[in-house]
PDB file of C-alpha atoms and ligand atoms in Angstrom:
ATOM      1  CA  UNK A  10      97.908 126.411 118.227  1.00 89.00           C
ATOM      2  CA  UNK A  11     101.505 126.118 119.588  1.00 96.00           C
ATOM      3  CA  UNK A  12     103.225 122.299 119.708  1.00 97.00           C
ATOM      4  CA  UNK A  13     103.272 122.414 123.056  1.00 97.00           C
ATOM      5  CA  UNK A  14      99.341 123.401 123.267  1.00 97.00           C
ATOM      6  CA  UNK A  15      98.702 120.288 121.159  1.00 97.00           C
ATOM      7  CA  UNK A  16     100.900 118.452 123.240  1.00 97.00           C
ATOM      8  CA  UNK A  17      99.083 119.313 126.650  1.00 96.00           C
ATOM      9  CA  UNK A  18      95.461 118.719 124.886  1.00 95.00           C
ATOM     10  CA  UNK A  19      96.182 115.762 122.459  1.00 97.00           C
ATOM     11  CA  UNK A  20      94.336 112.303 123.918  1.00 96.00           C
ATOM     12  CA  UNK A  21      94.116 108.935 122.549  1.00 97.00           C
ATOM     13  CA  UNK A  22      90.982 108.739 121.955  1.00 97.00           C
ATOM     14  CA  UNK A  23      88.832 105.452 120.936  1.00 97.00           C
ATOM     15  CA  UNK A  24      85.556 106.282 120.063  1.00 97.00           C
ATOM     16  CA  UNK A  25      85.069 108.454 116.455  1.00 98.00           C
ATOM     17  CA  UNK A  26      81.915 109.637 114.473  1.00 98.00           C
ATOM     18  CA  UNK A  27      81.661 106.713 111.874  1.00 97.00           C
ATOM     19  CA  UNK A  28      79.919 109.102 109.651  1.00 97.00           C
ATOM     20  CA  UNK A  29      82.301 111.585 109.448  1.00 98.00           C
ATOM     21  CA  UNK A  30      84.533 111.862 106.248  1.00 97.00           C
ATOM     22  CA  UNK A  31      87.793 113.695 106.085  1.00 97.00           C
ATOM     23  CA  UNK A  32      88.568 114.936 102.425  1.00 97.00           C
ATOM     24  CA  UNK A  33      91.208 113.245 100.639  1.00 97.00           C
ATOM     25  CA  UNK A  34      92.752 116.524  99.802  1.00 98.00           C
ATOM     26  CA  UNK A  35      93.703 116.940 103.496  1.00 98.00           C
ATOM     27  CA  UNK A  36      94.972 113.272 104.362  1.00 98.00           C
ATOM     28  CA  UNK A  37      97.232 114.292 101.347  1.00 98.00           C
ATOM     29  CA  UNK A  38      98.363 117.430 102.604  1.00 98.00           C
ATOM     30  CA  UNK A  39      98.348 116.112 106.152  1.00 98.00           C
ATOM     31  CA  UNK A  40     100.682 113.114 104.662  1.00 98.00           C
ATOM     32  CA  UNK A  41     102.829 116.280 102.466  1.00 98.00           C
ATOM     33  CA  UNK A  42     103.834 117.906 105.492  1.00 98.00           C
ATOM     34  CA  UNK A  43     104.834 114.816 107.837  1.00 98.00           C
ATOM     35  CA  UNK A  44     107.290 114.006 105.142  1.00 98.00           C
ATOM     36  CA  UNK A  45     109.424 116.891 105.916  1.00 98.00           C
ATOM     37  CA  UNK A  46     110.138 115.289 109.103  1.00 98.00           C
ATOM     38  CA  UNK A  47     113.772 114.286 109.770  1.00 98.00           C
ATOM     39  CA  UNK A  48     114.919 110.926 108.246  1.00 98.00           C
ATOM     40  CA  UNK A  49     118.229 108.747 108.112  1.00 97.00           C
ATOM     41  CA  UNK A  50     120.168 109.808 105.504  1.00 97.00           C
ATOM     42  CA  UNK A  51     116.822 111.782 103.664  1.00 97.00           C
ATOM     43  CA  UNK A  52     116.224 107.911 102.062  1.00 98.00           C
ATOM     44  CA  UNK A  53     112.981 108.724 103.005  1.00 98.00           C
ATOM     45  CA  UNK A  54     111.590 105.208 103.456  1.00 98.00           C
ATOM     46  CA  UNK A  55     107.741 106.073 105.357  1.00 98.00           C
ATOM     47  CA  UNK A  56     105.216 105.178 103.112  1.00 98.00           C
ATOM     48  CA  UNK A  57     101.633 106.016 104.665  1.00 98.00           C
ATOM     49  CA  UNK A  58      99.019 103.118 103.533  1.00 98.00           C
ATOM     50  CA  UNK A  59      95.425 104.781 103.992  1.00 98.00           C
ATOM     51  CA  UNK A  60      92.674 102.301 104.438  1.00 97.00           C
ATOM     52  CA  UNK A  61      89.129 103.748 103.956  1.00 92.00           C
ATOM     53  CA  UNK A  62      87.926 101.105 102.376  1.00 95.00           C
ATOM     54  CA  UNK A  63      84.813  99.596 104.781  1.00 96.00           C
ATOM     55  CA  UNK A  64      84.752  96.040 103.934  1.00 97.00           C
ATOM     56  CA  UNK A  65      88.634  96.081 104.212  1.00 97.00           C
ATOM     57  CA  UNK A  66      88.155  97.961 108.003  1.00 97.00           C
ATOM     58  CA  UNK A  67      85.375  95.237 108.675  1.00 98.00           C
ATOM     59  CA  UNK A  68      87.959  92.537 107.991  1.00 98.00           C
ATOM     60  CA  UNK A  69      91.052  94.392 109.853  1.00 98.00           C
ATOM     61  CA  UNK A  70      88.325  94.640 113.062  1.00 98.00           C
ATOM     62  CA  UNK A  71      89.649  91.416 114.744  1.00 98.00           C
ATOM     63  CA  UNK A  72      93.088  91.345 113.372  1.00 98.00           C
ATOM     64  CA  UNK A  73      93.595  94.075 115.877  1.00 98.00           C
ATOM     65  CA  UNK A  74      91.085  92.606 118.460  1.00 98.00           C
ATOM     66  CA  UNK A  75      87.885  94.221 117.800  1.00 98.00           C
ATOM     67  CA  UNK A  76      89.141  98.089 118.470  1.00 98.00           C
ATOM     68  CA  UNK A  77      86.646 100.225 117.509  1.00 97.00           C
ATOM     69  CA  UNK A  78      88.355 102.652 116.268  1.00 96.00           C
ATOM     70  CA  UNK A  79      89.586 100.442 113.059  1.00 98.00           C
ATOM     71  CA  UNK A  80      86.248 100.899 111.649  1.00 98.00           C
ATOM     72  CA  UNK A  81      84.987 103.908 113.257  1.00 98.00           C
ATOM     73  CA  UNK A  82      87.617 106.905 112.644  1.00 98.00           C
ATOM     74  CA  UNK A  83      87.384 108.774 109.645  1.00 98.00           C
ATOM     75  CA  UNK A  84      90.394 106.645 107.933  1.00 97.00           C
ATOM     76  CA  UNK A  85      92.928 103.999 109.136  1.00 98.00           C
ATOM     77  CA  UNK A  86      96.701 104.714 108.377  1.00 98.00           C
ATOM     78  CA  UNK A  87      99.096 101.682 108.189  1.00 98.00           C
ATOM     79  CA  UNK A  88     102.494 103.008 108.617  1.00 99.00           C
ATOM     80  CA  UNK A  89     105.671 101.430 106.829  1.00 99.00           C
ATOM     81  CA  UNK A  90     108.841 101.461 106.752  1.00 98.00           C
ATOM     82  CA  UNK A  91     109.783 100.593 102.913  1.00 98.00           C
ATOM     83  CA  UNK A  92     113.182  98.211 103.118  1.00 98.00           C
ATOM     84  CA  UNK A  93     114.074  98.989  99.175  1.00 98.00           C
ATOM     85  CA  UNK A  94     114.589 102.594 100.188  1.00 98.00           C
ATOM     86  CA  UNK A  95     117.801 101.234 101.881  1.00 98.00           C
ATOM     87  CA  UNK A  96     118.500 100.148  97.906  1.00 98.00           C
ATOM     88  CA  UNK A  97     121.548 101.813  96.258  1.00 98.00           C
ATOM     89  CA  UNK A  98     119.192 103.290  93.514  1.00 98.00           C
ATOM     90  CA  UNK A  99     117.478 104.962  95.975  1.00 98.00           C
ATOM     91  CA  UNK A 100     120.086 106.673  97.693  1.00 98.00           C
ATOM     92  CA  UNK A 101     121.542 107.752  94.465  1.00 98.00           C
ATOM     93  CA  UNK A 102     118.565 108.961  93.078  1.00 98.00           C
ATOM     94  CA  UNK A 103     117.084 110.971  95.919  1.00 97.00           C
ATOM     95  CA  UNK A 104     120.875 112.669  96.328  1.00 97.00           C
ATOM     96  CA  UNK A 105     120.982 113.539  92.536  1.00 98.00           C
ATOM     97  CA  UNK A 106     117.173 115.392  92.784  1.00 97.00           C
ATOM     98  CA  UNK A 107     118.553 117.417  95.872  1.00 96.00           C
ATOM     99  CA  UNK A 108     122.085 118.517  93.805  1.00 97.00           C
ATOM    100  CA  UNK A 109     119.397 118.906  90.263  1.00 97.00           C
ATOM    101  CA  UNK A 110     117.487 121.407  92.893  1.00 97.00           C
ATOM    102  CA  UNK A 111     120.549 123.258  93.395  1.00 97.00           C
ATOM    103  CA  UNK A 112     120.838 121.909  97.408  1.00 96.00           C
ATOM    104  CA  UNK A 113     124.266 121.023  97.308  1.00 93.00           C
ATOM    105  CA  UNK A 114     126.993 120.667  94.769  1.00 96.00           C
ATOM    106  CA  UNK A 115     128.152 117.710  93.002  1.00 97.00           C
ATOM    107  CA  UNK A 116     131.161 116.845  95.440  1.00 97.00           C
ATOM    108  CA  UNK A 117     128.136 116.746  98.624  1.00 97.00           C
ATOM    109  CA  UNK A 118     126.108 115.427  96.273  1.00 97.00           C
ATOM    110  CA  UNK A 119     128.332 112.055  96.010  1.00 98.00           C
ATOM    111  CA  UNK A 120     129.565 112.593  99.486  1.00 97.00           C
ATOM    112  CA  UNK A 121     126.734 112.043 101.089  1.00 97.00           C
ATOM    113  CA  UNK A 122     125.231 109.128  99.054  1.00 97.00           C
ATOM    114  CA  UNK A 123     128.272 107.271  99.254  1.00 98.00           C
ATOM    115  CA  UNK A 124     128.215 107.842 103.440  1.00 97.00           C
ATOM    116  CA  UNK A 125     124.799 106.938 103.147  1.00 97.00           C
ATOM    117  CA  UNK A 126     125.427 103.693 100.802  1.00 98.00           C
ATOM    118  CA  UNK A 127     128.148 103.000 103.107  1.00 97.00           C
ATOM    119  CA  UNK A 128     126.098 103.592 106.648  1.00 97.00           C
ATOM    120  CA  UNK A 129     123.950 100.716 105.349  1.00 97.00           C
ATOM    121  CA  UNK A 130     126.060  98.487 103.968  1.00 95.00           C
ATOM    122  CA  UNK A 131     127.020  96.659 106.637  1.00 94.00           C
ATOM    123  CA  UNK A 132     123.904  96.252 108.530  1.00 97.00           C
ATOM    124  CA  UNK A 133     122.242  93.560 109.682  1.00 98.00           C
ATOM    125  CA  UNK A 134     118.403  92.664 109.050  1.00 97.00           C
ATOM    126  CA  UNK A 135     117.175  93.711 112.770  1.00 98.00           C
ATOM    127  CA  UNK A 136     119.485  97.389 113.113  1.00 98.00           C
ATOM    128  CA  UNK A 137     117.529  98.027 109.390  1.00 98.00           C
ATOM    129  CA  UNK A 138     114.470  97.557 110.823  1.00 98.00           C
ATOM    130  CA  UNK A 139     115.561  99.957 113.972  1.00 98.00           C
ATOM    131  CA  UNK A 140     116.333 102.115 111.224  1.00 98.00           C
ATOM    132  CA  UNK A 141     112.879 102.305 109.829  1.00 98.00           C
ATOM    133  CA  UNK A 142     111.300 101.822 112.851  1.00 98.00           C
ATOM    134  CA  UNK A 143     113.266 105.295 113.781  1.00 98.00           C
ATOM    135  CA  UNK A 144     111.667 107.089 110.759  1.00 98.00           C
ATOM    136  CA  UNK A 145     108.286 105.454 110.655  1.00 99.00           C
ATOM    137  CA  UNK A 146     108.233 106.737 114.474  1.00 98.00           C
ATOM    138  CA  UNK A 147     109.232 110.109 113.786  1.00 98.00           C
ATOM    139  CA  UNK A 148     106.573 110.816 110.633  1.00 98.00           C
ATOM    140  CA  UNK A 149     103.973 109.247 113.176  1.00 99.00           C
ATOM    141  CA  UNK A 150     103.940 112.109 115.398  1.00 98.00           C
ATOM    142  CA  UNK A 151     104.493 114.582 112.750  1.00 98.00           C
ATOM    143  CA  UNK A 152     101.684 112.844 111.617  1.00 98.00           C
ATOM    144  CA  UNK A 153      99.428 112.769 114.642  1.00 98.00           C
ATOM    145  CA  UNK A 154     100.818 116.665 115.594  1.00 98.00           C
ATOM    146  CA  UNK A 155      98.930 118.061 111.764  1.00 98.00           C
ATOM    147  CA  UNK A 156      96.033 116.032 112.346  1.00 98.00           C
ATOM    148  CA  UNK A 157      95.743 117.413 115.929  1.00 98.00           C
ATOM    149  CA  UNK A 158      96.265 121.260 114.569  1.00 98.00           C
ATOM    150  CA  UNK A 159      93.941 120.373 112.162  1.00 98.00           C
ATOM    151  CA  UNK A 160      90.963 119.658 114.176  1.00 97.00           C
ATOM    152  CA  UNK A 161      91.283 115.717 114.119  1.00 98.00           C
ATOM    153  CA  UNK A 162      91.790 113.548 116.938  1.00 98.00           C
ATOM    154  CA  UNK A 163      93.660 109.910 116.491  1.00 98.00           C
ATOM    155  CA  UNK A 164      95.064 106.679 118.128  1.00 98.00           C
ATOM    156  CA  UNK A 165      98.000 105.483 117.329  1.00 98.00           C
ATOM    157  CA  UNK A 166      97.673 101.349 117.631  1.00 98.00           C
ATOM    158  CA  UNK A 167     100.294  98.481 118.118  1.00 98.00           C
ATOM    159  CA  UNK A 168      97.748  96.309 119.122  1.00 98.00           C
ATOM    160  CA  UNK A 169      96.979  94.157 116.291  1.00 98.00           C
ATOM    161  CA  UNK A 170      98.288  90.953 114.924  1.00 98.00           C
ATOM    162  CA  UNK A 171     100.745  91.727 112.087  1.00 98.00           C
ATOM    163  CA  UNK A 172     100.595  88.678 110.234  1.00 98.00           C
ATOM    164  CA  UNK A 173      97.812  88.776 109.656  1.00 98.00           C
ATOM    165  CA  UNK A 174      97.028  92.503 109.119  1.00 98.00           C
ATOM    166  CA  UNK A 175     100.034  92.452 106.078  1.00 98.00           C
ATOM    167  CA  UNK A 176      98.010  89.463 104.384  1.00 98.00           C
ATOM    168  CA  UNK A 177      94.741  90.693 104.435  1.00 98.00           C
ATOM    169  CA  UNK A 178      95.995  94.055 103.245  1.00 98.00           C
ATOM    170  CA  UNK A 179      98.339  91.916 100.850  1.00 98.00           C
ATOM    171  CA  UNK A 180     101.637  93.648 102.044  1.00 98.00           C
ATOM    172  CA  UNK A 181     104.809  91.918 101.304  1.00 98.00           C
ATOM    173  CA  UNK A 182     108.106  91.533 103.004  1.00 97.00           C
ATOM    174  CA  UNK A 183     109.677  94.683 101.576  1.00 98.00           C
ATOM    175  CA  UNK A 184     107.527  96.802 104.187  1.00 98.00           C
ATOM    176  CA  UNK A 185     107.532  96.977 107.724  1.00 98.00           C
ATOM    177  CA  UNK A 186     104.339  97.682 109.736  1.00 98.00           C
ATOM    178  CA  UNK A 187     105.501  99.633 112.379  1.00 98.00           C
ATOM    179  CA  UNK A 188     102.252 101.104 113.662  1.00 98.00           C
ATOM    180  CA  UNK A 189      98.252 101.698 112.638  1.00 98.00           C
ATOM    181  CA  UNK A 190      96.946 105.383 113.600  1.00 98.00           C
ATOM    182  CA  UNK A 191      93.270 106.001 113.507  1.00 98.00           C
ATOM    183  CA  UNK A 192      92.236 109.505 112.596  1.00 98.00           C
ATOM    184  CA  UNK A 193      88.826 110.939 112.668  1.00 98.00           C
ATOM    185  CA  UNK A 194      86.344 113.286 114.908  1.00 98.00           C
ATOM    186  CA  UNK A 195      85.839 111.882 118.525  1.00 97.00           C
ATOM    187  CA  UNK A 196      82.171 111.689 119.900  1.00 96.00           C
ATOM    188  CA  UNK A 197      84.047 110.667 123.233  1.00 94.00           C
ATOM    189  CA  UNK A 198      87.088 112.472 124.254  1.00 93.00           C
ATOM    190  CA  UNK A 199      89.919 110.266 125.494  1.00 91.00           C
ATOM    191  CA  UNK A 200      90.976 109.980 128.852  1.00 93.00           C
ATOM    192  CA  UNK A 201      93.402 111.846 130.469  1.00 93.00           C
ATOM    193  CA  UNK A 202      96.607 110.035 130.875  1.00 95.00           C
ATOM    194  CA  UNK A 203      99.641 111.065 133.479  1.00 96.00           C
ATOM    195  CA  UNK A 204     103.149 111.413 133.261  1.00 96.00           C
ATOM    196  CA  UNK A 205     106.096 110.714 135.357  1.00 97.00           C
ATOM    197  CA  UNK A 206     107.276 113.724 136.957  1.00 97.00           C
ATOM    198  CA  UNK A 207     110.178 115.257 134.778  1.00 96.00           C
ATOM    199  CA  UNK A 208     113.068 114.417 137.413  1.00 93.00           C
ATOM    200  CA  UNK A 209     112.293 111.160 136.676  1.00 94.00           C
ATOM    201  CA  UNK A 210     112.992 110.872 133.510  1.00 95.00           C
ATOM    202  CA  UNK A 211     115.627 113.447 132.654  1.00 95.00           C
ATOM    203  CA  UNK A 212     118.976 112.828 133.553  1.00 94.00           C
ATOM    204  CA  UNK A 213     122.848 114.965 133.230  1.00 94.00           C
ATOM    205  CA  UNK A 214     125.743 113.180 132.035  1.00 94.00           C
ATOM    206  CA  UNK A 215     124.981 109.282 132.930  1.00 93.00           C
ATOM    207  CA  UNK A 216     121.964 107.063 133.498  1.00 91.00           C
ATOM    208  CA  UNK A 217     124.449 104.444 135.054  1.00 82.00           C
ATOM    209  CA  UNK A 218     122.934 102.195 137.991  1.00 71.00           C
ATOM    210  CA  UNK A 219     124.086 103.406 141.808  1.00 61.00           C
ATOM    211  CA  UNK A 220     123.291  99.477 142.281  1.00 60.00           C
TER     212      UNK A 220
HETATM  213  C1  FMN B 326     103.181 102.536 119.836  1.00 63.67           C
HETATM  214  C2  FMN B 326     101.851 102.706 120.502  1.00 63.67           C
HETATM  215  C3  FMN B 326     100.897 101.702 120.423  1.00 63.67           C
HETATM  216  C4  FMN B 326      99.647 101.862 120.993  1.00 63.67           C
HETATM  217  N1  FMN B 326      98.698 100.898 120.816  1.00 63.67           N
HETATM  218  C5  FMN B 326      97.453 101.080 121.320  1.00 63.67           C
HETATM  219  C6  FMN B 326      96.434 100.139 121.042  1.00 63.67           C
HETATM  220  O1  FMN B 326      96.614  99.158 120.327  1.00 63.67           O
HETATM  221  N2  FMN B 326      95.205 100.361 121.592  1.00 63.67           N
HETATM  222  C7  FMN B 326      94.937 101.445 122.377  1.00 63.67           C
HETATM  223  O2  FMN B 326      93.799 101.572 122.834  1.00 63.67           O
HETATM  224  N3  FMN B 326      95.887 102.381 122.629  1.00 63.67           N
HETATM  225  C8  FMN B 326      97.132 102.231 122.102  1.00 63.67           C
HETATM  226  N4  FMN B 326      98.097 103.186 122.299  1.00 63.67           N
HETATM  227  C9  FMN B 326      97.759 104.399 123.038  1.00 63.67           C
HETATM  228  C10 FMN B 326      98.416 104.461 124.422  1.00 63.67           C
HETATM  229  O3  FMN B 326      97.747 103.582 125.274  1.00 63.67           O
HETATM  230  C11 FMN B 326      98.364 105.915 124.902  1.00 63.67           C
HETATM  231  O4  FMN B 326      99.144 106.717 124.052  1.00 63.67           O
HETATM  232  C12 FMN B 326      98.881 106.050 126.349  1.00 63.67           C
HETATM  233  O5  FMN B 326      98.062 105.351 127.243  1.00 63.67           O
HETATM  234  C13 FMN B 326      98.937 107.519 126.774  1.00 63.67           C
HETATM  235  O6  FMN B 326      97.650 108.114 126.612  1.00 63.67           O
HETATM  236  P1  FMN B 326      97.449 109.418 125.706  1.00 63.67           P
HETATM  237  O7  FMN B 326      97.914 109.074 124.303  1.00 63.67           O
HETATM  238  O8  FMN B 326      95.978 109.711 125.739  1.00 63.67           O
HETATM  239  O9  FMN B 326      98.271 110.500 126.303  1.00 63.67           O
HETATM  240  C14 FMN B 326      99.339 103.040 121.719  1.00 63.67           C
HETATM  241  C15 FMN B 326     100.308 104.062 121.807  1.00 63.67           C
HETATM  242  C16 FMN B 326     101.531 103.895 121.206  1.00 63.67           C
HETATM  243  C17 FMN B 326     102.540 105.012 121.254  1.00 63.67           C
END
């Protein structure tokens, strides 16, 4: 199916078969091919935290009040955005594999960790967290776009109380929750949903207020 098929068809949908299991094998590969999607810098900071455990769903159930989904679909998915990728380590390493691949020579290779190192640097704690939001945002969809071509439906959630959720799941300060997605088979399909028009939303040039 083409990306824009998926894109027409593709619901949020909130009610899944709670007997249905999706092999682990395919979460994996699922999870394998969102992580080609585009990142800052390639520090590659999404880290996808699957939760199929059911006593853990049972407790997660009013933490993001009572959607049915959280213990219904096939598996929960706690996206993250994983701070100590911004780490100088990080940077260093992941530029070293991609010049030990033969991707770029050694002069890129330092190039562009020391732009990257740099591009950090001087960042404050809330662009950071724009910064993984960006990239925990863009895997999402990759995300949600696989599990779609695969047969799968899914919600993506924000509503759920994140305090809570990262100490019942015991996740520290280094990650960032940016968003839960549900994926499963739907006994229900979602409702349809509609869109502004597209002149209202795309602009030429400026955006800038007549008022
Ligand atoms: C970041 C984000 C958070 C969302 N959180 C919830 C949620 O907590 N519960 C819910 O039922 N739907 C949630 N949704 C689904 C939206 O309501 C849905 O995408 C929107 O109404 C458009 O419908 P569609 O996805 O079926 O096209 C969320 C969607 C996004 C992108």
């Amino acid at each position: 199916m083409s990306v824009q098929s998926i894109l027409e068809k593709r619901r949020s949908v909130r009610h899944f078969d709670s007997t249905y299991t999706i092999r682990p094998e395919v979460l994996t590969s699922l999870i394998e091919s969102a992580s080609k999607s585009p990142n800052g810098n390639n520090i590659q900071a999404t880290r996808y935290l699957i939760i199929d455990e059911p006593d853990l769903r049972r407790a997660l159930l009013p933490i993001a009040f009572n959607q049915q989904q959280v213990t219904d679909a096939s598996a929960l998915v706690v996206m993250l955005g994983d701070y100590r990728a911004f780490e100088q380590d990080n940077i260093i390493k992941i530029h070293e594999e991609g010049f030990q691949a033969g991707f770029f020579d050694e002069s890129l290779r330092d190039y562009l960790a020391n732009a990257a190192i740099q591009y950090y640097a001087t960042k404050s704690n809330e662009e950071l967290k724009l910064e993984l939001t960006r990239d925990v945002s863009l895997a999402s969809m990759s995300f949600i776009l696989l599990a779609n071509e695969a047969g799968f439906e899914t919600i993506t959630m924000s509503g759920y109380n994140s305090a809570q959720l990262k100490t019942t799941l015991n996740i520290s300060d280094r990650y960032l929750d940016v968003m839960l997605i549900a994926i499963g088979k739907s006994t229900k399909n979602g409702h349809q949903t509609v869109r502004h028009p597209v002149n209202k939303i795309m602009y030429r040039n400026t955006i800038a207020s007549l008022l």
